[in-house]
Short mmCIF file of C-alpha atoms and ligand atoms in Angstrom, two decimals:
data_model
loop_
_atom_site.label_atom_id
_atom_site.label_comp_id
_atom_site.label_asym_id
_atom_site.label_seq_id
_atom_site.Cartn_x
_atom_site.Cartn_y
_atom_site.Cartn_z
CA UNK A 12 -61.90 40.83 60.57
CA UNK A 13 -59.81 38.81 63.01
CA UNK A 14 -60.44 35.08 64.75
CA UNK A 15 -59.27 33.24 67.63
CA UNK A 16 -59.15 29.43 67.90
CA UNK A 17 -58.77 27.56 71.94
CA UNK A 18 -58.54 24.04 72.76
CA UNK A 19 -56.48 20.77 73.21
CA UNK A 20 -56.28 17.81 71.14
CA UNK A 21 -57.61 15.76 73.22
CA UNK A 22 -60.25 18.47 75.61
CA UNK A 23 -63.72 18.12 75.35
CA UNK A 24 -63.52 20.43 72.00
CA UNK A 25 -62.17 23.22 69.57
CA UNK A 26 -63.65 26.75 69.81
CA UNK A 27 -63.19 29.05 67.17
CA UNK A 28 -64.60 33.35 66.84
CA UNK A 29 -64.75 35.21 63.85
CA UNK A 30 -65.28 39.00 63.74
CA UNK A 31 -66.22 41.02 61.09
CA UNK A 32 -68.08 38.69 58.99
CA UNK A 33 -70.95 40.72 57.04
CA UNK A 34 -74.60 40.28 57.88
CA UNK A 35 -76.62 38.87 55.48
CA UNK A 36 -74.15 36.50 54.28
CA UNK A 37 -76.48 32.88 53.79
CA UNK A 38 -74.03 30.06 55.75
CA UNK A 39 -74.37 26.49 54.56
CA UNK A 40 -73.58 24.18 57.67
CA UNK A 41 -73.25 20.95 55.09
CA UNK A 42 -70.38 22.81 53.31
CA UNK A 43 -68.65 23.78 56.23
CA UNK A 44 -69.23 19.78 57.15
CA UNK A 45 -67.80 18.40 54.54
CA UNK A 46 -64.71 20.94 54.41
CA UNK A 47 -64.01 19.22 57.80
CA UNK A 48 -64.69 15.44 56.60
CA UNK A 49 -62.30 16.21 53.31
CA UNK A 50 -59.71 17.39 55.93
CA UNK A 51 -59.95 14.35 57.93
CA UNK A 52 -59.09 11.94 54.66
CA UNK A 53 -56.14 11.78 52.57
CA UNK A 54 -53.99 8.61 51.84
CA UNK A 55 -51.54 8.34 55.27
CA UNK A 56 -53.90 9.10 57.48
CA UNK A 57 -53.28 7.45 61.31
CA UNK A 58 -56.42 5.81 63.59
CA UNK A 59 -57.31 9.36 65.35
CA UNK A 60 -59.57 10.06 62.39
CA UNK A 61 -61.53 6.79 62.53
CA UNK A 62 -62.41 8.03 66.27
CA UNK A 63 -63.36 11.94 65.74
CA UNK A 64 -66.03 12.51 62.43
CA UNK A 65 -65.59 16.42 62.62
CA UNK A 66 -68.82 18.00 62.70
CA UNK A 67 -69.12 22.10 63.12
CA UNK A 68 -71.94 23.60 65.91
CA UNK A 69 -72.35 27.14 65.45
CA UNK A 70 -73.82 28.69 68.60
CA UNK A 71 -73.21 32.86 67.74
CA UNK A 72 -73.38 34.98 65.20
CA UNK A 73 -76.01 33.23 63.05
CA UNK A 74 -79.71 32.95 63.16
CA UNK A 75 -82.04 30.93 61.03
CA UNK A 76 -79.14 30.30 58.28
CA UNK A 77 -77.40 33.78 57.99
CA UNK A 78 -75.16 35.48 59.72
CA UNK A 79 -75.72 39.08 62.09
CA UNK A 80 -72.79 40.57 61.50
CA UNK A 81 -71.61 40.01 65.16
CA UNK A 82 -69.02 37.68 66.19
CA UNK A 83 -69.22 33.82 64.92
CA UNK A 84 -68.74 31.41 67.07
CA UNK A 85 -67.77 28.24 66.34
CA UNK A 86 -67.99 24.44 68.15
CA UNK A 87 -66.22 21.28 67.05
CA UNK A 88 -66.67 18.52 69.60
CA UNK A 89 -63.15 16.28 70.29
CA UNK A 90 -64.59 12.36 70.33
CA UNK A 91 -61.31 11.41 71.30
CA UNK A 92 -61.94 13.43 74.81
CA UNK A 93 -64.19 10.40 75.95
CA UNK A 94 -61.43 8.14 76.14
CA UNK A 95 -59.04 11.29 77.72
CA UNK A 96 -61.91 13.05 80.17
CA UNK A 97 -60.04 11.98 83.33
CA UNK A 98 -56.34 13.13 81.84
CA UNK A 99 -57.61 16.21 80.12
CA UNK A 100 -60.27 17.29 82.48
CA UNK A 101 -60.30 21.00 83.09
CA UNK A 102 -60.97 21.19 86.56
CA UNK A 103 -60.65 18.36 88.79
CA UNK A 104 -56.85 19.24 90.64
CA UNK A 105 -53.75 17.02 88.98
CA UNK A 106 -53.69 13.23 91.25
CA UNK A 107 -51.44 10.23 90.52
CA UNK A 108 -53.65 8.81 88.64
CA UNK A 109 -54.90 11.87 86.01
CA UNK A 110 -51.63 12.45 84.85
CA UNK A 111 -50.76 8.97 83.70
CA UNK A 112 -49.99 9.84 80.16
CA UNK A 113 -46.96 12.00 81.36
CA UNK A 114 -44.38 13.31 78.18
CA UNK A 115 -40.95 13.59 80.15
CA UNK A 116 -39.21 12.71 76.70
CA UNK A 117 -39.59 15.58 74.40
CA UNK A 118 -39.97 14.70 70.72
CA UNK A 119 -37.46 16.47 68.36
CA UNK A 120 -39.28 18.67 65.26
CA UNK A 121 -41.97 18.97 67.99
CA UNK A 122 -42.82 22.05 70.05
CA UNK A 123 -42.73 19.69 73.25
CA UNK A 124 -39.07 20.72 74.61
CA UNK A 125 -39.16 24.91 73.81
CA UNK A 126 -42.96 24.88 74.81
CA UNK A 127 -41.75 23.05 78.17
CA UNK A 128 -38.65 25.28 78.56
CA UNK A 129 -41.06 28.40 78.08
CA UNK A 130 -44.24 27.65 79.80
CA UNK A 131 -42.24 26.05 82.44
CA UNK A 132 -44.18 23.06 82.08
CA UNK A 133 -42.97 19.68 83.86
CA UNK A 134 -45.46 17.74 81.51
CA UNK A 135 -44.83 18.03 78.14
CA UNK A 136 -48.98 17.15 77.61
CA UNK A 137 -49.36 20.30 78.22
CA UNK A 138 -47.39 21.96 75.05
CA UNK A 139 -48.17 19.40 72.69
CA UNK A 140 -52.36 19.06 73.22
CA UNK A 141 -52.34 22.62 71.99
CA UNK A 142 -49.39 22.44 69.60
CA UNK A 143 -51.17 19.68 68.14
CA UNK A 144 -52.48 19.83 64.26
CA UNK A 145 -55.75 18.65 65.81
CA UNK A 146 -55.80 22.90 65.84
CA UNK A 147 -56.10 23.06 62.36
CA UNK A 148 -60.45 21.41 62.15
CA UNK A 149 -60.87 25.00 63.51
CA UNK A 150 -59.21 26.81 61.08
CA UNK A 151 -60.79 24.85 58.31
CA UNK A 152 -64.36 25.66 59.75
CA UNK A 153 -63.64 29.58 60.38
CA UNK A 154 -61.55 29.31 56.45
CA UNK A 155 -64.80 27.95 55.03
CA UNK A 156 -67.19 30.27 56.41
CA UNK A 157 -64.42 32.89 54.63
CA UNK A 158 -64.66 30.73 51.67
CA UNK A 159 -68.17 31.17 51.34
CA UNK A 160 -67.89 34.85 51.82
CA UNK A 161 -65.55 34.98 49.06
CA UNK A 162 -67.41 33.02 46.57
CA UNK A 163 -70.52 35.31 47.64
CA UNK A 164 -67.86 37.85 45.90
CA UNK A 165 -67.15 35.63 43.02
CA UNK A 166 -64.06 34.52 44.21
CA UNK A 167 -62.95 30.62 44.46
CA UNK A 168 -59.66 29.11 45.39
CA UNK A 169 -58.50 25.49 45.71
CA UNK A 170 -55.52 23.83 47.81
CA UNK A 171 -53.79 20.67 46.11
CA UNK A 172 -50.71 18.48 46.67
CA UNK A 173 -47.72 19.13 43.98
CA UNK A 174 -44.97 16.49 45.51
CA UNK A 175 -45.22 14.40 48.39
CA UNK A 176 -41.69 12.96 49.30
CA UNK A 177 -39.65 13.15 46.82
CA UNK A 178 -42.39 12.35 44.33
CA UNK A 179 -43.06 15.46 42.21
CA UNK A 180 -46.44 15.72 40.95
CA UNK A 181 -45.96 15.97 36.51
CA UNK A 182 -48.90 18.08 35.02
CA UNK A 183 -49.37 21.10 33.41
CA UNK A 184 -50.12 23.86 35.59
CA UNK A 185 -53.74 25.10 35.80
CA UNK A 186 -55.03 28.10 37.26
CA UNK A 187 -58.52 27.20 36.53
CA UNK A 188 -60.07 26.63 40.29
CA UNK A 189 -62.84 24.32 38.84
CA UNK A 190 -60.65 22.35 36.46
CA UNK A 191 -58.48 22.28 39.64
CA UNK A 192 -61.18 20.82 42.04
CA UNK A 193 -62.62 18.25 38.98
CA UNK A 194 -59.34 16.83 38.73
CA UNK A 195 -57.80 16.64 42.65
CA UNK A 196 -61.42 15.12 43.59
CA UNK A 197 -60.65 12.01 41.86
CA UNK A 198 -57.92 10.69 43.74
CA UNK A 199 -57.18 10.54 47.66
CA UNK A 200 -53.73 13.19 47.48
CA UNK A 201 -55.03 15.84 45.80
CA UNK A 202 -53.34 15.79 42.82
CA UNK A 203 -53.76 16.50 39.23
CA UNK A 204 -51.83 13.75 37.81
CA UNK A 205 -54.09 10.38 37.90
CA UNK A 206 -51.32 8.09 36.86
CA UNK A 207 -49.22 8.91 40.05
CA UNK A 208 -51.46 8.10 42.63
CA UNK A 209 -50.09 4.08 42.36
CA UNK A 210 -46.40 5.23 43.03
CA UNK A 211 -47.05 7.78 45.81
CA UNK A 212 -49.29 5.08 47.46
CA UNK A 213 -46.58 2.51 47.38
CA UNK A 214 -43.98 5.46 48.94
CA UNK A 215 -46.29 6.01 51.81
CA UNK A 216 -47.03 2.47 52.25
CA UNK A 217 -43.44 1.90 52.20
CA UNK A 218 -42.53 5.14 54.94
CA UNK A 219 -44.83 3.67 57.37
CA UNK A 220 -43.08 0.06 57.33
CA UNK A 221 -39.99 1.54 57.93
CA UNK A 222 -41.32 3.57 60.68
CA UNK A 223 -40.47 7.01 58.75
CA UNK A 224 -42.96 9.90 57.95
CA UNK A 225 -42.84 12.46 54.74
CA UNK A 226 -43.82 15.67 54.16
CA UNK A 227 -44.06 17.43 50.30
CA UNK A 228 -45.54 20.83 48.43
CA UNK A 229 -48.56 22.32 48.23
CA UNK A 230 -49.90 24.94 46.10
CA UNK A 231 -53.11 27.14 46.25
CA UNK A 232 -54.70 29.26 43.62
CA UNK A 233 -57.18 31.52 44.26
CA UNK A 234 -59.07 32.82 41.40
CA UNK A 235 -61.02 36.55 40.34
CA UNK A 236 -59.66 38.41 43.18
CA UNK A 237 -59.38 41.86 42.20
CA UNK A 238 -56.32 43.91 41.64
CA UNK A 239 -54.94 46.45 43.92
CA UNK A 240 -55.76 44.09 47.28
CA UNK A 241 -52.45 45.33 49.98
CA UNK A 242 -50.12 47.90 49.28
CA UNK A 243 -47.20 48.99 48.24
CA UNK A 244 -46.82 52.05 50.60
CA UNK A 245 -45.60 50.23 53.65
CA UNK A 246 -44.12 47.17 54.24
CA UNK A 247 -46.57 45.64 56.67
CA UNK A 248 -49.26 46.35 54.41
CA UNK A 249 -48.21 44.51 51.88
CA UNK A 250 -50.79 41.53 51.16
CA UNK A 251 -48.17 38.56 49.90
CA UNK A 252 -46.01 39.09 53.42
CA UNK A 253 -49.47 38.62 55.33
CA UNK A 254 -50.35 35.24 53.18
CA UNK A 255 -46.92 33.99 53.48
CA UNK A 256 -47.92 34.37 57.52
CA UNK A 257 -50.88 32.89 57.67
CA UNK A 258 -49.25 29.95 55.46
CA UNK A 259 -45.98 29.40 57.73
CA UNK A 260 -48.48 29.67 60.57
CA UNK A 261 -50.14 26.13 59.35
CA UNK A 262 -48.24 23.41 61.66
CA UNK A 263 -44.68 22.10 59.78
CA UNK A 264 -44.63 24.40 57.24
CA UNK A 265 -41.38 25.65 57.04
CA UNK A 266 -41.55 27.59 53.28
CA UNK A 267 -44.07 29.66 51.52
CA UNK A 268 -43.21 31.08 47.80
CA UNK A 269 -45.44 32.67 45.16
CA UNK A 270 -46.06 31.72 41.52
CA UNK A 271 -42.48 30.53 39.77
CA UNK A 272 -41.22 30.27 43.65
CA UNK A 273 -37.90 30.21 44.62
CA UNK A 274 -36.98 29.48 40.67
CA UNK A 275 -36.86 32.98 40.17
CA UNK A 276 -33.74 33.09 42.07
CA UNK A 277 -31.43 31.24 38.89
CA UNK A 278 -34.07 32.85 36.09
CA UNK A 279 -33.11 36.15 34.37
CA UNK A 280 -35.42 38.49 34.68
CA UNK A 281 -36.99 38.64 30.99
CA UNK A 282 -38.95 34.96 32.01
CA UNK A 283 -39.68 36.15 35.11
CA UNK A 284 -42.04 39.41 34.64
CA UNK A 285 -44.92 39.03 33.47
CA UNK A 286 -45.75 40.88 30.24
CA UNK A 287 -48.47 43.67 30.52
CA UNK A 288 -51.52 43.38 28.14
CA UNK A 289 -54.80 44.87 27.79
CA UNK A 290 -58.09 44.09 26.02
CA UNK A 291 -61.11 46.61 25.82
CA UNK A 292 -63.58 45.83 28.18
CA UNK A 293 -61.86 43.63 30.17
CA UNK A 294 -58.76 46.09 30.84
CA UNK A 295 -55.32 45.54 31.90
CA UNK A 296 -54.06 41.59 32.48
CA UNK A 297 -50.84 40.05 32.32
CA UNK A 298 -49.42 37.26 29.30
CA UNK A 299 -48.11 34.87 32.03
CA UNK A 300 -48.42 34.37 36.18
CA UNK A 301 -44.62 33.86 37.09
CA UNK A 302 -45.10 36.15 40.07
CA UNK A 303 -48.11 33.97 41.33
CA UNK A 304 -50.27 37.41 41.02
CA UNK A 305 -48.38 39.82 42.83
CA UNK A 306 -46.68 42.88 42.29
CA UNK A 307 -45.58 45.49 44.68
CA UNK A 308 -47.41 43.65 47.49
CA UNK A 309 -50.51 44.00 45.91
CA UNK A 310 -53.32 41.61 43.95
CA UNK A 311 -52.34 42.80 40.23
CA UNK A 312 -55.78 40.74 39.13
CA UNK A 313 -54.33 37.55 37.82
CA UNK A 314 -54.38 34.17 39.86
CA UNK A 315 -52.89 33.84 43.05
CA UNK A 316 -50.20 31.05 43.38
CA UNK A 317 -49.22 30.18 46.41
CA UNK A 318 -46.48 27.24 47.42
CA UNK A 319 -45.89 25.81 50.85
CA UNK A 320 -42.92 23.28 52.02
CA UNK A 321 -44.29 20.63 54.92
CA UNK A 322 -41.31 19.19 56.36
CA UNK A 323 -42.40 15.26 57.65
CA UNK A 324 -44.42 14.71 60.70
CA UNK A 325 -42.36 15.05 63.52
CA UNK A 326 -43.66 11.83 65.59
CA UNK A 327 -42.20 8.68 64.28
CA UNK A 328 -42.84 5.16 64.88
CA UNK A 329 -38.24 4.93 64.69
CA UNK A 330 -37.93 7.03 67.65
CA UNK A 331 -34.95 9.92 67.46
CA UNK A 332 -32.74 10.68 70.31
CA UNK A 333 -33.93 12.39 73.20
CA UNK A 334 -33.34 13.69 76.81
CA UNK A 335 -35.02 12.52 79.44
CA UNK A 336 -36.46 16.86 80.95
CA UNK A 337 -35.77 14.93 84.80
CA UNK A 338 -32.86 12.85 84.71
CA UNK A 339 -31.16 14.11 82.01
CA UNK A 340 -30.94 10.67 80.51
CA UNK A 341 -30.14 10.39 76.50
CA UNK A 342 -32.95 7.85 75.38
CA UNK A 343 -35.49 7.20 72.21
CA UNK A 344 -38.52 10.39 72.20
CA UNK A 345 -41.93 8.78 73.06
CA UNK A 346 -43.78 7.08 70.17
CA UNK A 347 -47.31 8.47 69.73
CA UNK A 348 -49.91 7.33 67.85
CA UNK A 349 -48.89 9.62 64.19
CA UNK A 350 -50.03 9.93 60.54
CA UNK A 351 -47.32 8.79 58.40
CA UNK A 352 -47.92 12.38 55.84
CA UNK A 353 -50.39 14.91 56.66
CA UNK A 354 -49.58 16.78 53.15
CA UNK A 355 -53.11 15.76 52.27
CA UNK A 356 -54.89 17.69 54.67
CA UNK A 357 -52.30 20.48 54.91
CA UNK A 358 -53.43 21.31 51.66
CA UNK A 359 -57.04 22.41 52.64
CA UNK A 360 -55.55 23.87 55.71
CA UNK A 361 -53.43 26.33 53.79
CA UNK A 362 -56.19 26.56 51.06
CA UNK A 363 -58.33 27.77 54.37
CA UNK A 364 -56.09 30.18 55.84
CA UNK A 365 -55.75 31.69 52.32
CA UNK A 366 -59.15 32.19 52.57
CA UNK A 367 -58.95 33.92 56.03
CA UNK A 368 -56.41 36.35 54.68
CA UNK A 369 -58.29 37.39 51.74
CA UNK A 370 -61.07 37.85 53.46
CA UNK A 371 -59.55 39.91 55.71
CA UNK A 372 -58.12 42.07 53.23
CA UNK A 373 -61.87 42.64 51.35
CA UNK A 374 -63.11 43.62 54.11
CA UNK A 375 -60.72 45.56 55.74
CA UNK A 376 -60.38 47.16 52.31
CA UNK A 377 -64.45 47.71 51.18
CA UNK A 378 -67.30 48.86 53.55
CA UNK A 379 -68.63 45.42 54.70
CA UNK A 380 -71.11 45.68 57.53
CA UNK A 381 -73.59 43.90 55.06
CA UNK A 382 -73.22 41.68 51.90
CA UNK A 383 -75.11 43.78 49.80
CA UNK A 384 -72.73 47.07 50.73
CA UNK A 385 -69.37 44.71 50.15
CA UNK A 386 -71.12 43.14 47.00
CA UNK A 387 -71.69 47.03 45.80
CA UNK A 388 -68.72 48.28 46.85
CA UNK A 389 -66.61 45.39 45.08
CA UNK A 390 -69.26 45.63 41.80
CA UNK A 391 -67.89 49.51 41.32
CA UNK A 392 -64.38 48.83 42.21
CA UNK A 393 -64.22 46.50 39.60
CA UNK A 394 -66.22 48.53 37.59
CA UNK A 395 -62.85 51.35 38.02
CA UNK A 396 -60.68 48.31 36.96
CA UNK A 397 -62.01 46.90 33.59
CA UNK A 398 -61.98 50.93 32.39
CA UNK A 399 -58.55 52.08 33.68
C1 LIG B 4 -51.07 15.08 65.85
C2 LIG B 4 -51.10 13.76 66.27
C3 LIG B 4 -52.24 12.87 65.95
C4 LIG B 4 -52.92 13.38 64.70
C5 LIG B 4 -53.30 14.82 65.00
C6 LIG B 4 -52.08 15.66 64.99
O1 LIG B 4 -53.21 12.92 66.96
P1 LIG B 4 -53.27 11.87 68.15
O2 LIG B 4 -52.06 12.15 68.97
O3 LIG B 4 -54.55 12.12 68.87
O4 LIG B 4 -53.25 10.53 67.48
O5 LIG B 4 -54.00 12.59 64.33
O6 LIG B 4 -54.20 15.32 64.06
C7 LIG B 4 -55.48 15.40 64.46
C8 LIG B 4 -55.97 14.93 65.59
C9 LIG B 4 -56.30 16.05 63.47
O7 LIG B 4 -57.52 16.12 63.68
O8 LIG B 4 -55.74 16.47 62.44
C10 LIG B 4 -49.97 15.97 66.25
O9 LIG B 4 -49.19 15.59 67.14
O10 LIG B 4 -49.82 17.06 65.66
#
């Protein structure tokens, strides 16, 4: 399985392929919808959001509902692009007056000054349209059309918010996905704790007066995936390293840890492992998830955990000092219309590309030309499991 996403922030639209999705596998357009709209919300949100309402188009790959088993392919129209068509058009030649909106004044945490110094770009427009987390509706779309392979497979995950700030989210951990989704759905930051959403309100409120942005944690568990997913006999095909890619490939994250995190670093190891038990039937399972469900690189059948570090959005309303890429000149970066936190959405990003990666590894790991061969072919594996 593999996919490719193309497209600025501001083109006409996002494009996304997937490969190596089964046939037979029954897509529901309104979930992949609302994936996008839930992706779009989130408490410190900026005005690009009231302009675009995300909305997927699939034009491959699918006909009357369910997919072919050839390549997806995926359409998310950019509303924003009306207002951009003349500086973002794709063919008329560059004139005075289509590249008003010229970025001479790189913006630190950004990828406008390497991208520039790489791509030997005089117009910094052209690094950060693409570097843009506008990227990320695509991923969502081609993660939910994963998701909805996986739960085909009776597998379910959920992406939540754990601190934003320095706000730490207090509430016992649960590695139910449903008890998860119940409780996250009933706030706007994704988090379990109800009586926090007042104070973390008031923090972003207060960021965005002072012209400041915050980033925070994130955590995904993904639930019923089978043991034994990577491997231990190479390094690059162990499953955790690939997640922890996908995950520090979602724009500002800058960390990725699994179950206890980077706690394990001060614990001794007696609280760390995770005790080995077994009940008849049901076979082997483990009397605690400090290892976030891996072991040796591979699934070892209890719940994934999986942590990510956002560092704050980059673009600030207090510009940070910058160089002018002409004259040289030491002034303030450009201020850009910005979201003040994007942890919100970053969650269901990273709960997406977990989703991507899993799939990946199911099907690169079971015959899955069609649904009912991947649904067999995972029904006797875990069959082998429960009587190990
Ligand atoms: C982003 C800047 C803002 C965000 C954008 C990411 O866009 P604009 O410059 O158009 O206001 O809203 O996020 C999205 C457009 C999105 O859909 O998530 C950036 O510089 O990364």
């Amino acid at each position: 399985m593999n996919f490719i996403t193309a497209g600025e922030s501001h083109g006409p639209q996002l494009t996304g392929i997937i490969e190596g999705i089964p046939a037979g596998l029954h897509l529901d357009v309104d979930q992949i919808n609302a994936a996008l709209t839930a992706r779009q919300g989130g408490y410190g949100r900026g005005n690009r959001q009231k302009i675009e309402h995300d909305q997927v188009q699939i034009v491959g790959g699918v006909r009357h509902g369910v997919t072919l088993g050839s390549p997806i392919a995926l359409v998310i129209q950019n509303r924003d692009h009306a207002n951009w068509s003349q500086i973002m058009d794709p063919i008329s030649p560059a004139t005075a007056t289509n590249t008003v909106r010229k970025v001479e004044h790189p913006r630190p945490g950004h990828a406008d000054l390497v991208g520039g110094m790489k791509y030997n770009h005089r117009d910094l427009r052209n690094v950060l349209e693409r570097s843009s987390a506008r990227e990320t509706a695509m991923r969502v779309a081609i993660g939910n059309v994963c998701e909805q392979l996986l739960a085909a497979l009776d597998i379910r995950l959920v992406g939540f918010v754990q601190q934003v700030g320095s706000i730490h989210v207090d509430a016992e951990p649960l590695l139910d996905v449903a008890q998860i989704q119940q409780k996250i759905q009933q706030n706007d930051l994704r988090i379990l704790n109800q009586d926090q959403v007042e104070s973390i309100h008031q923090l972003i409120d207060s960021t965005k007066r002072a012209g400041d942005s915050l980033g925070g944690l994130i955590r995904v568990v993904a639930q019923n995936v089978p043991a034994g997913l990577g491997s231990y006999i190479s390094w690059d095909t162990k499953l955790d390293a690939k997640l922890a890619g996908a995950v520090m490939g979602v724009n500002a994250i800058k960390g990725v840890s699994f179950g206890d995190g980077f706690d394990v670093a001060k614990t001794p190891g007696s609280q760390v492992m995770d005790e080995i038990d077994y009940q008849v039937g049901q076979g082997f399972s483990r009397l605690s998830d400090h290892l976030g469900g891996f072991e040796g690189g591979m699934t070892n059948g209890m719940p994934i955990i999986i942590n990510a570090a956002m560092k704050p959005i980059p673009t600030l309303y207090k510009p940070l000092q910058t160089v002018d890429i002409n004259t040289k000149e030491k002034l303030k970066a450009n201020v850009e219309r910005s979201d003040v936190t994007a942890i919100v959405p970053a969650s269901l990003v990273v709960e997406n590309v977990v989703a991507i990666e899993l799939a990946k590894a199911i099907t690169d790991t079971f015959e899955a030309a069609s649904l009912t061969r991947l649904q067999a072919g995972i029904a006797e594996y875990r069959h082998q499991l429960a009587n190990f």
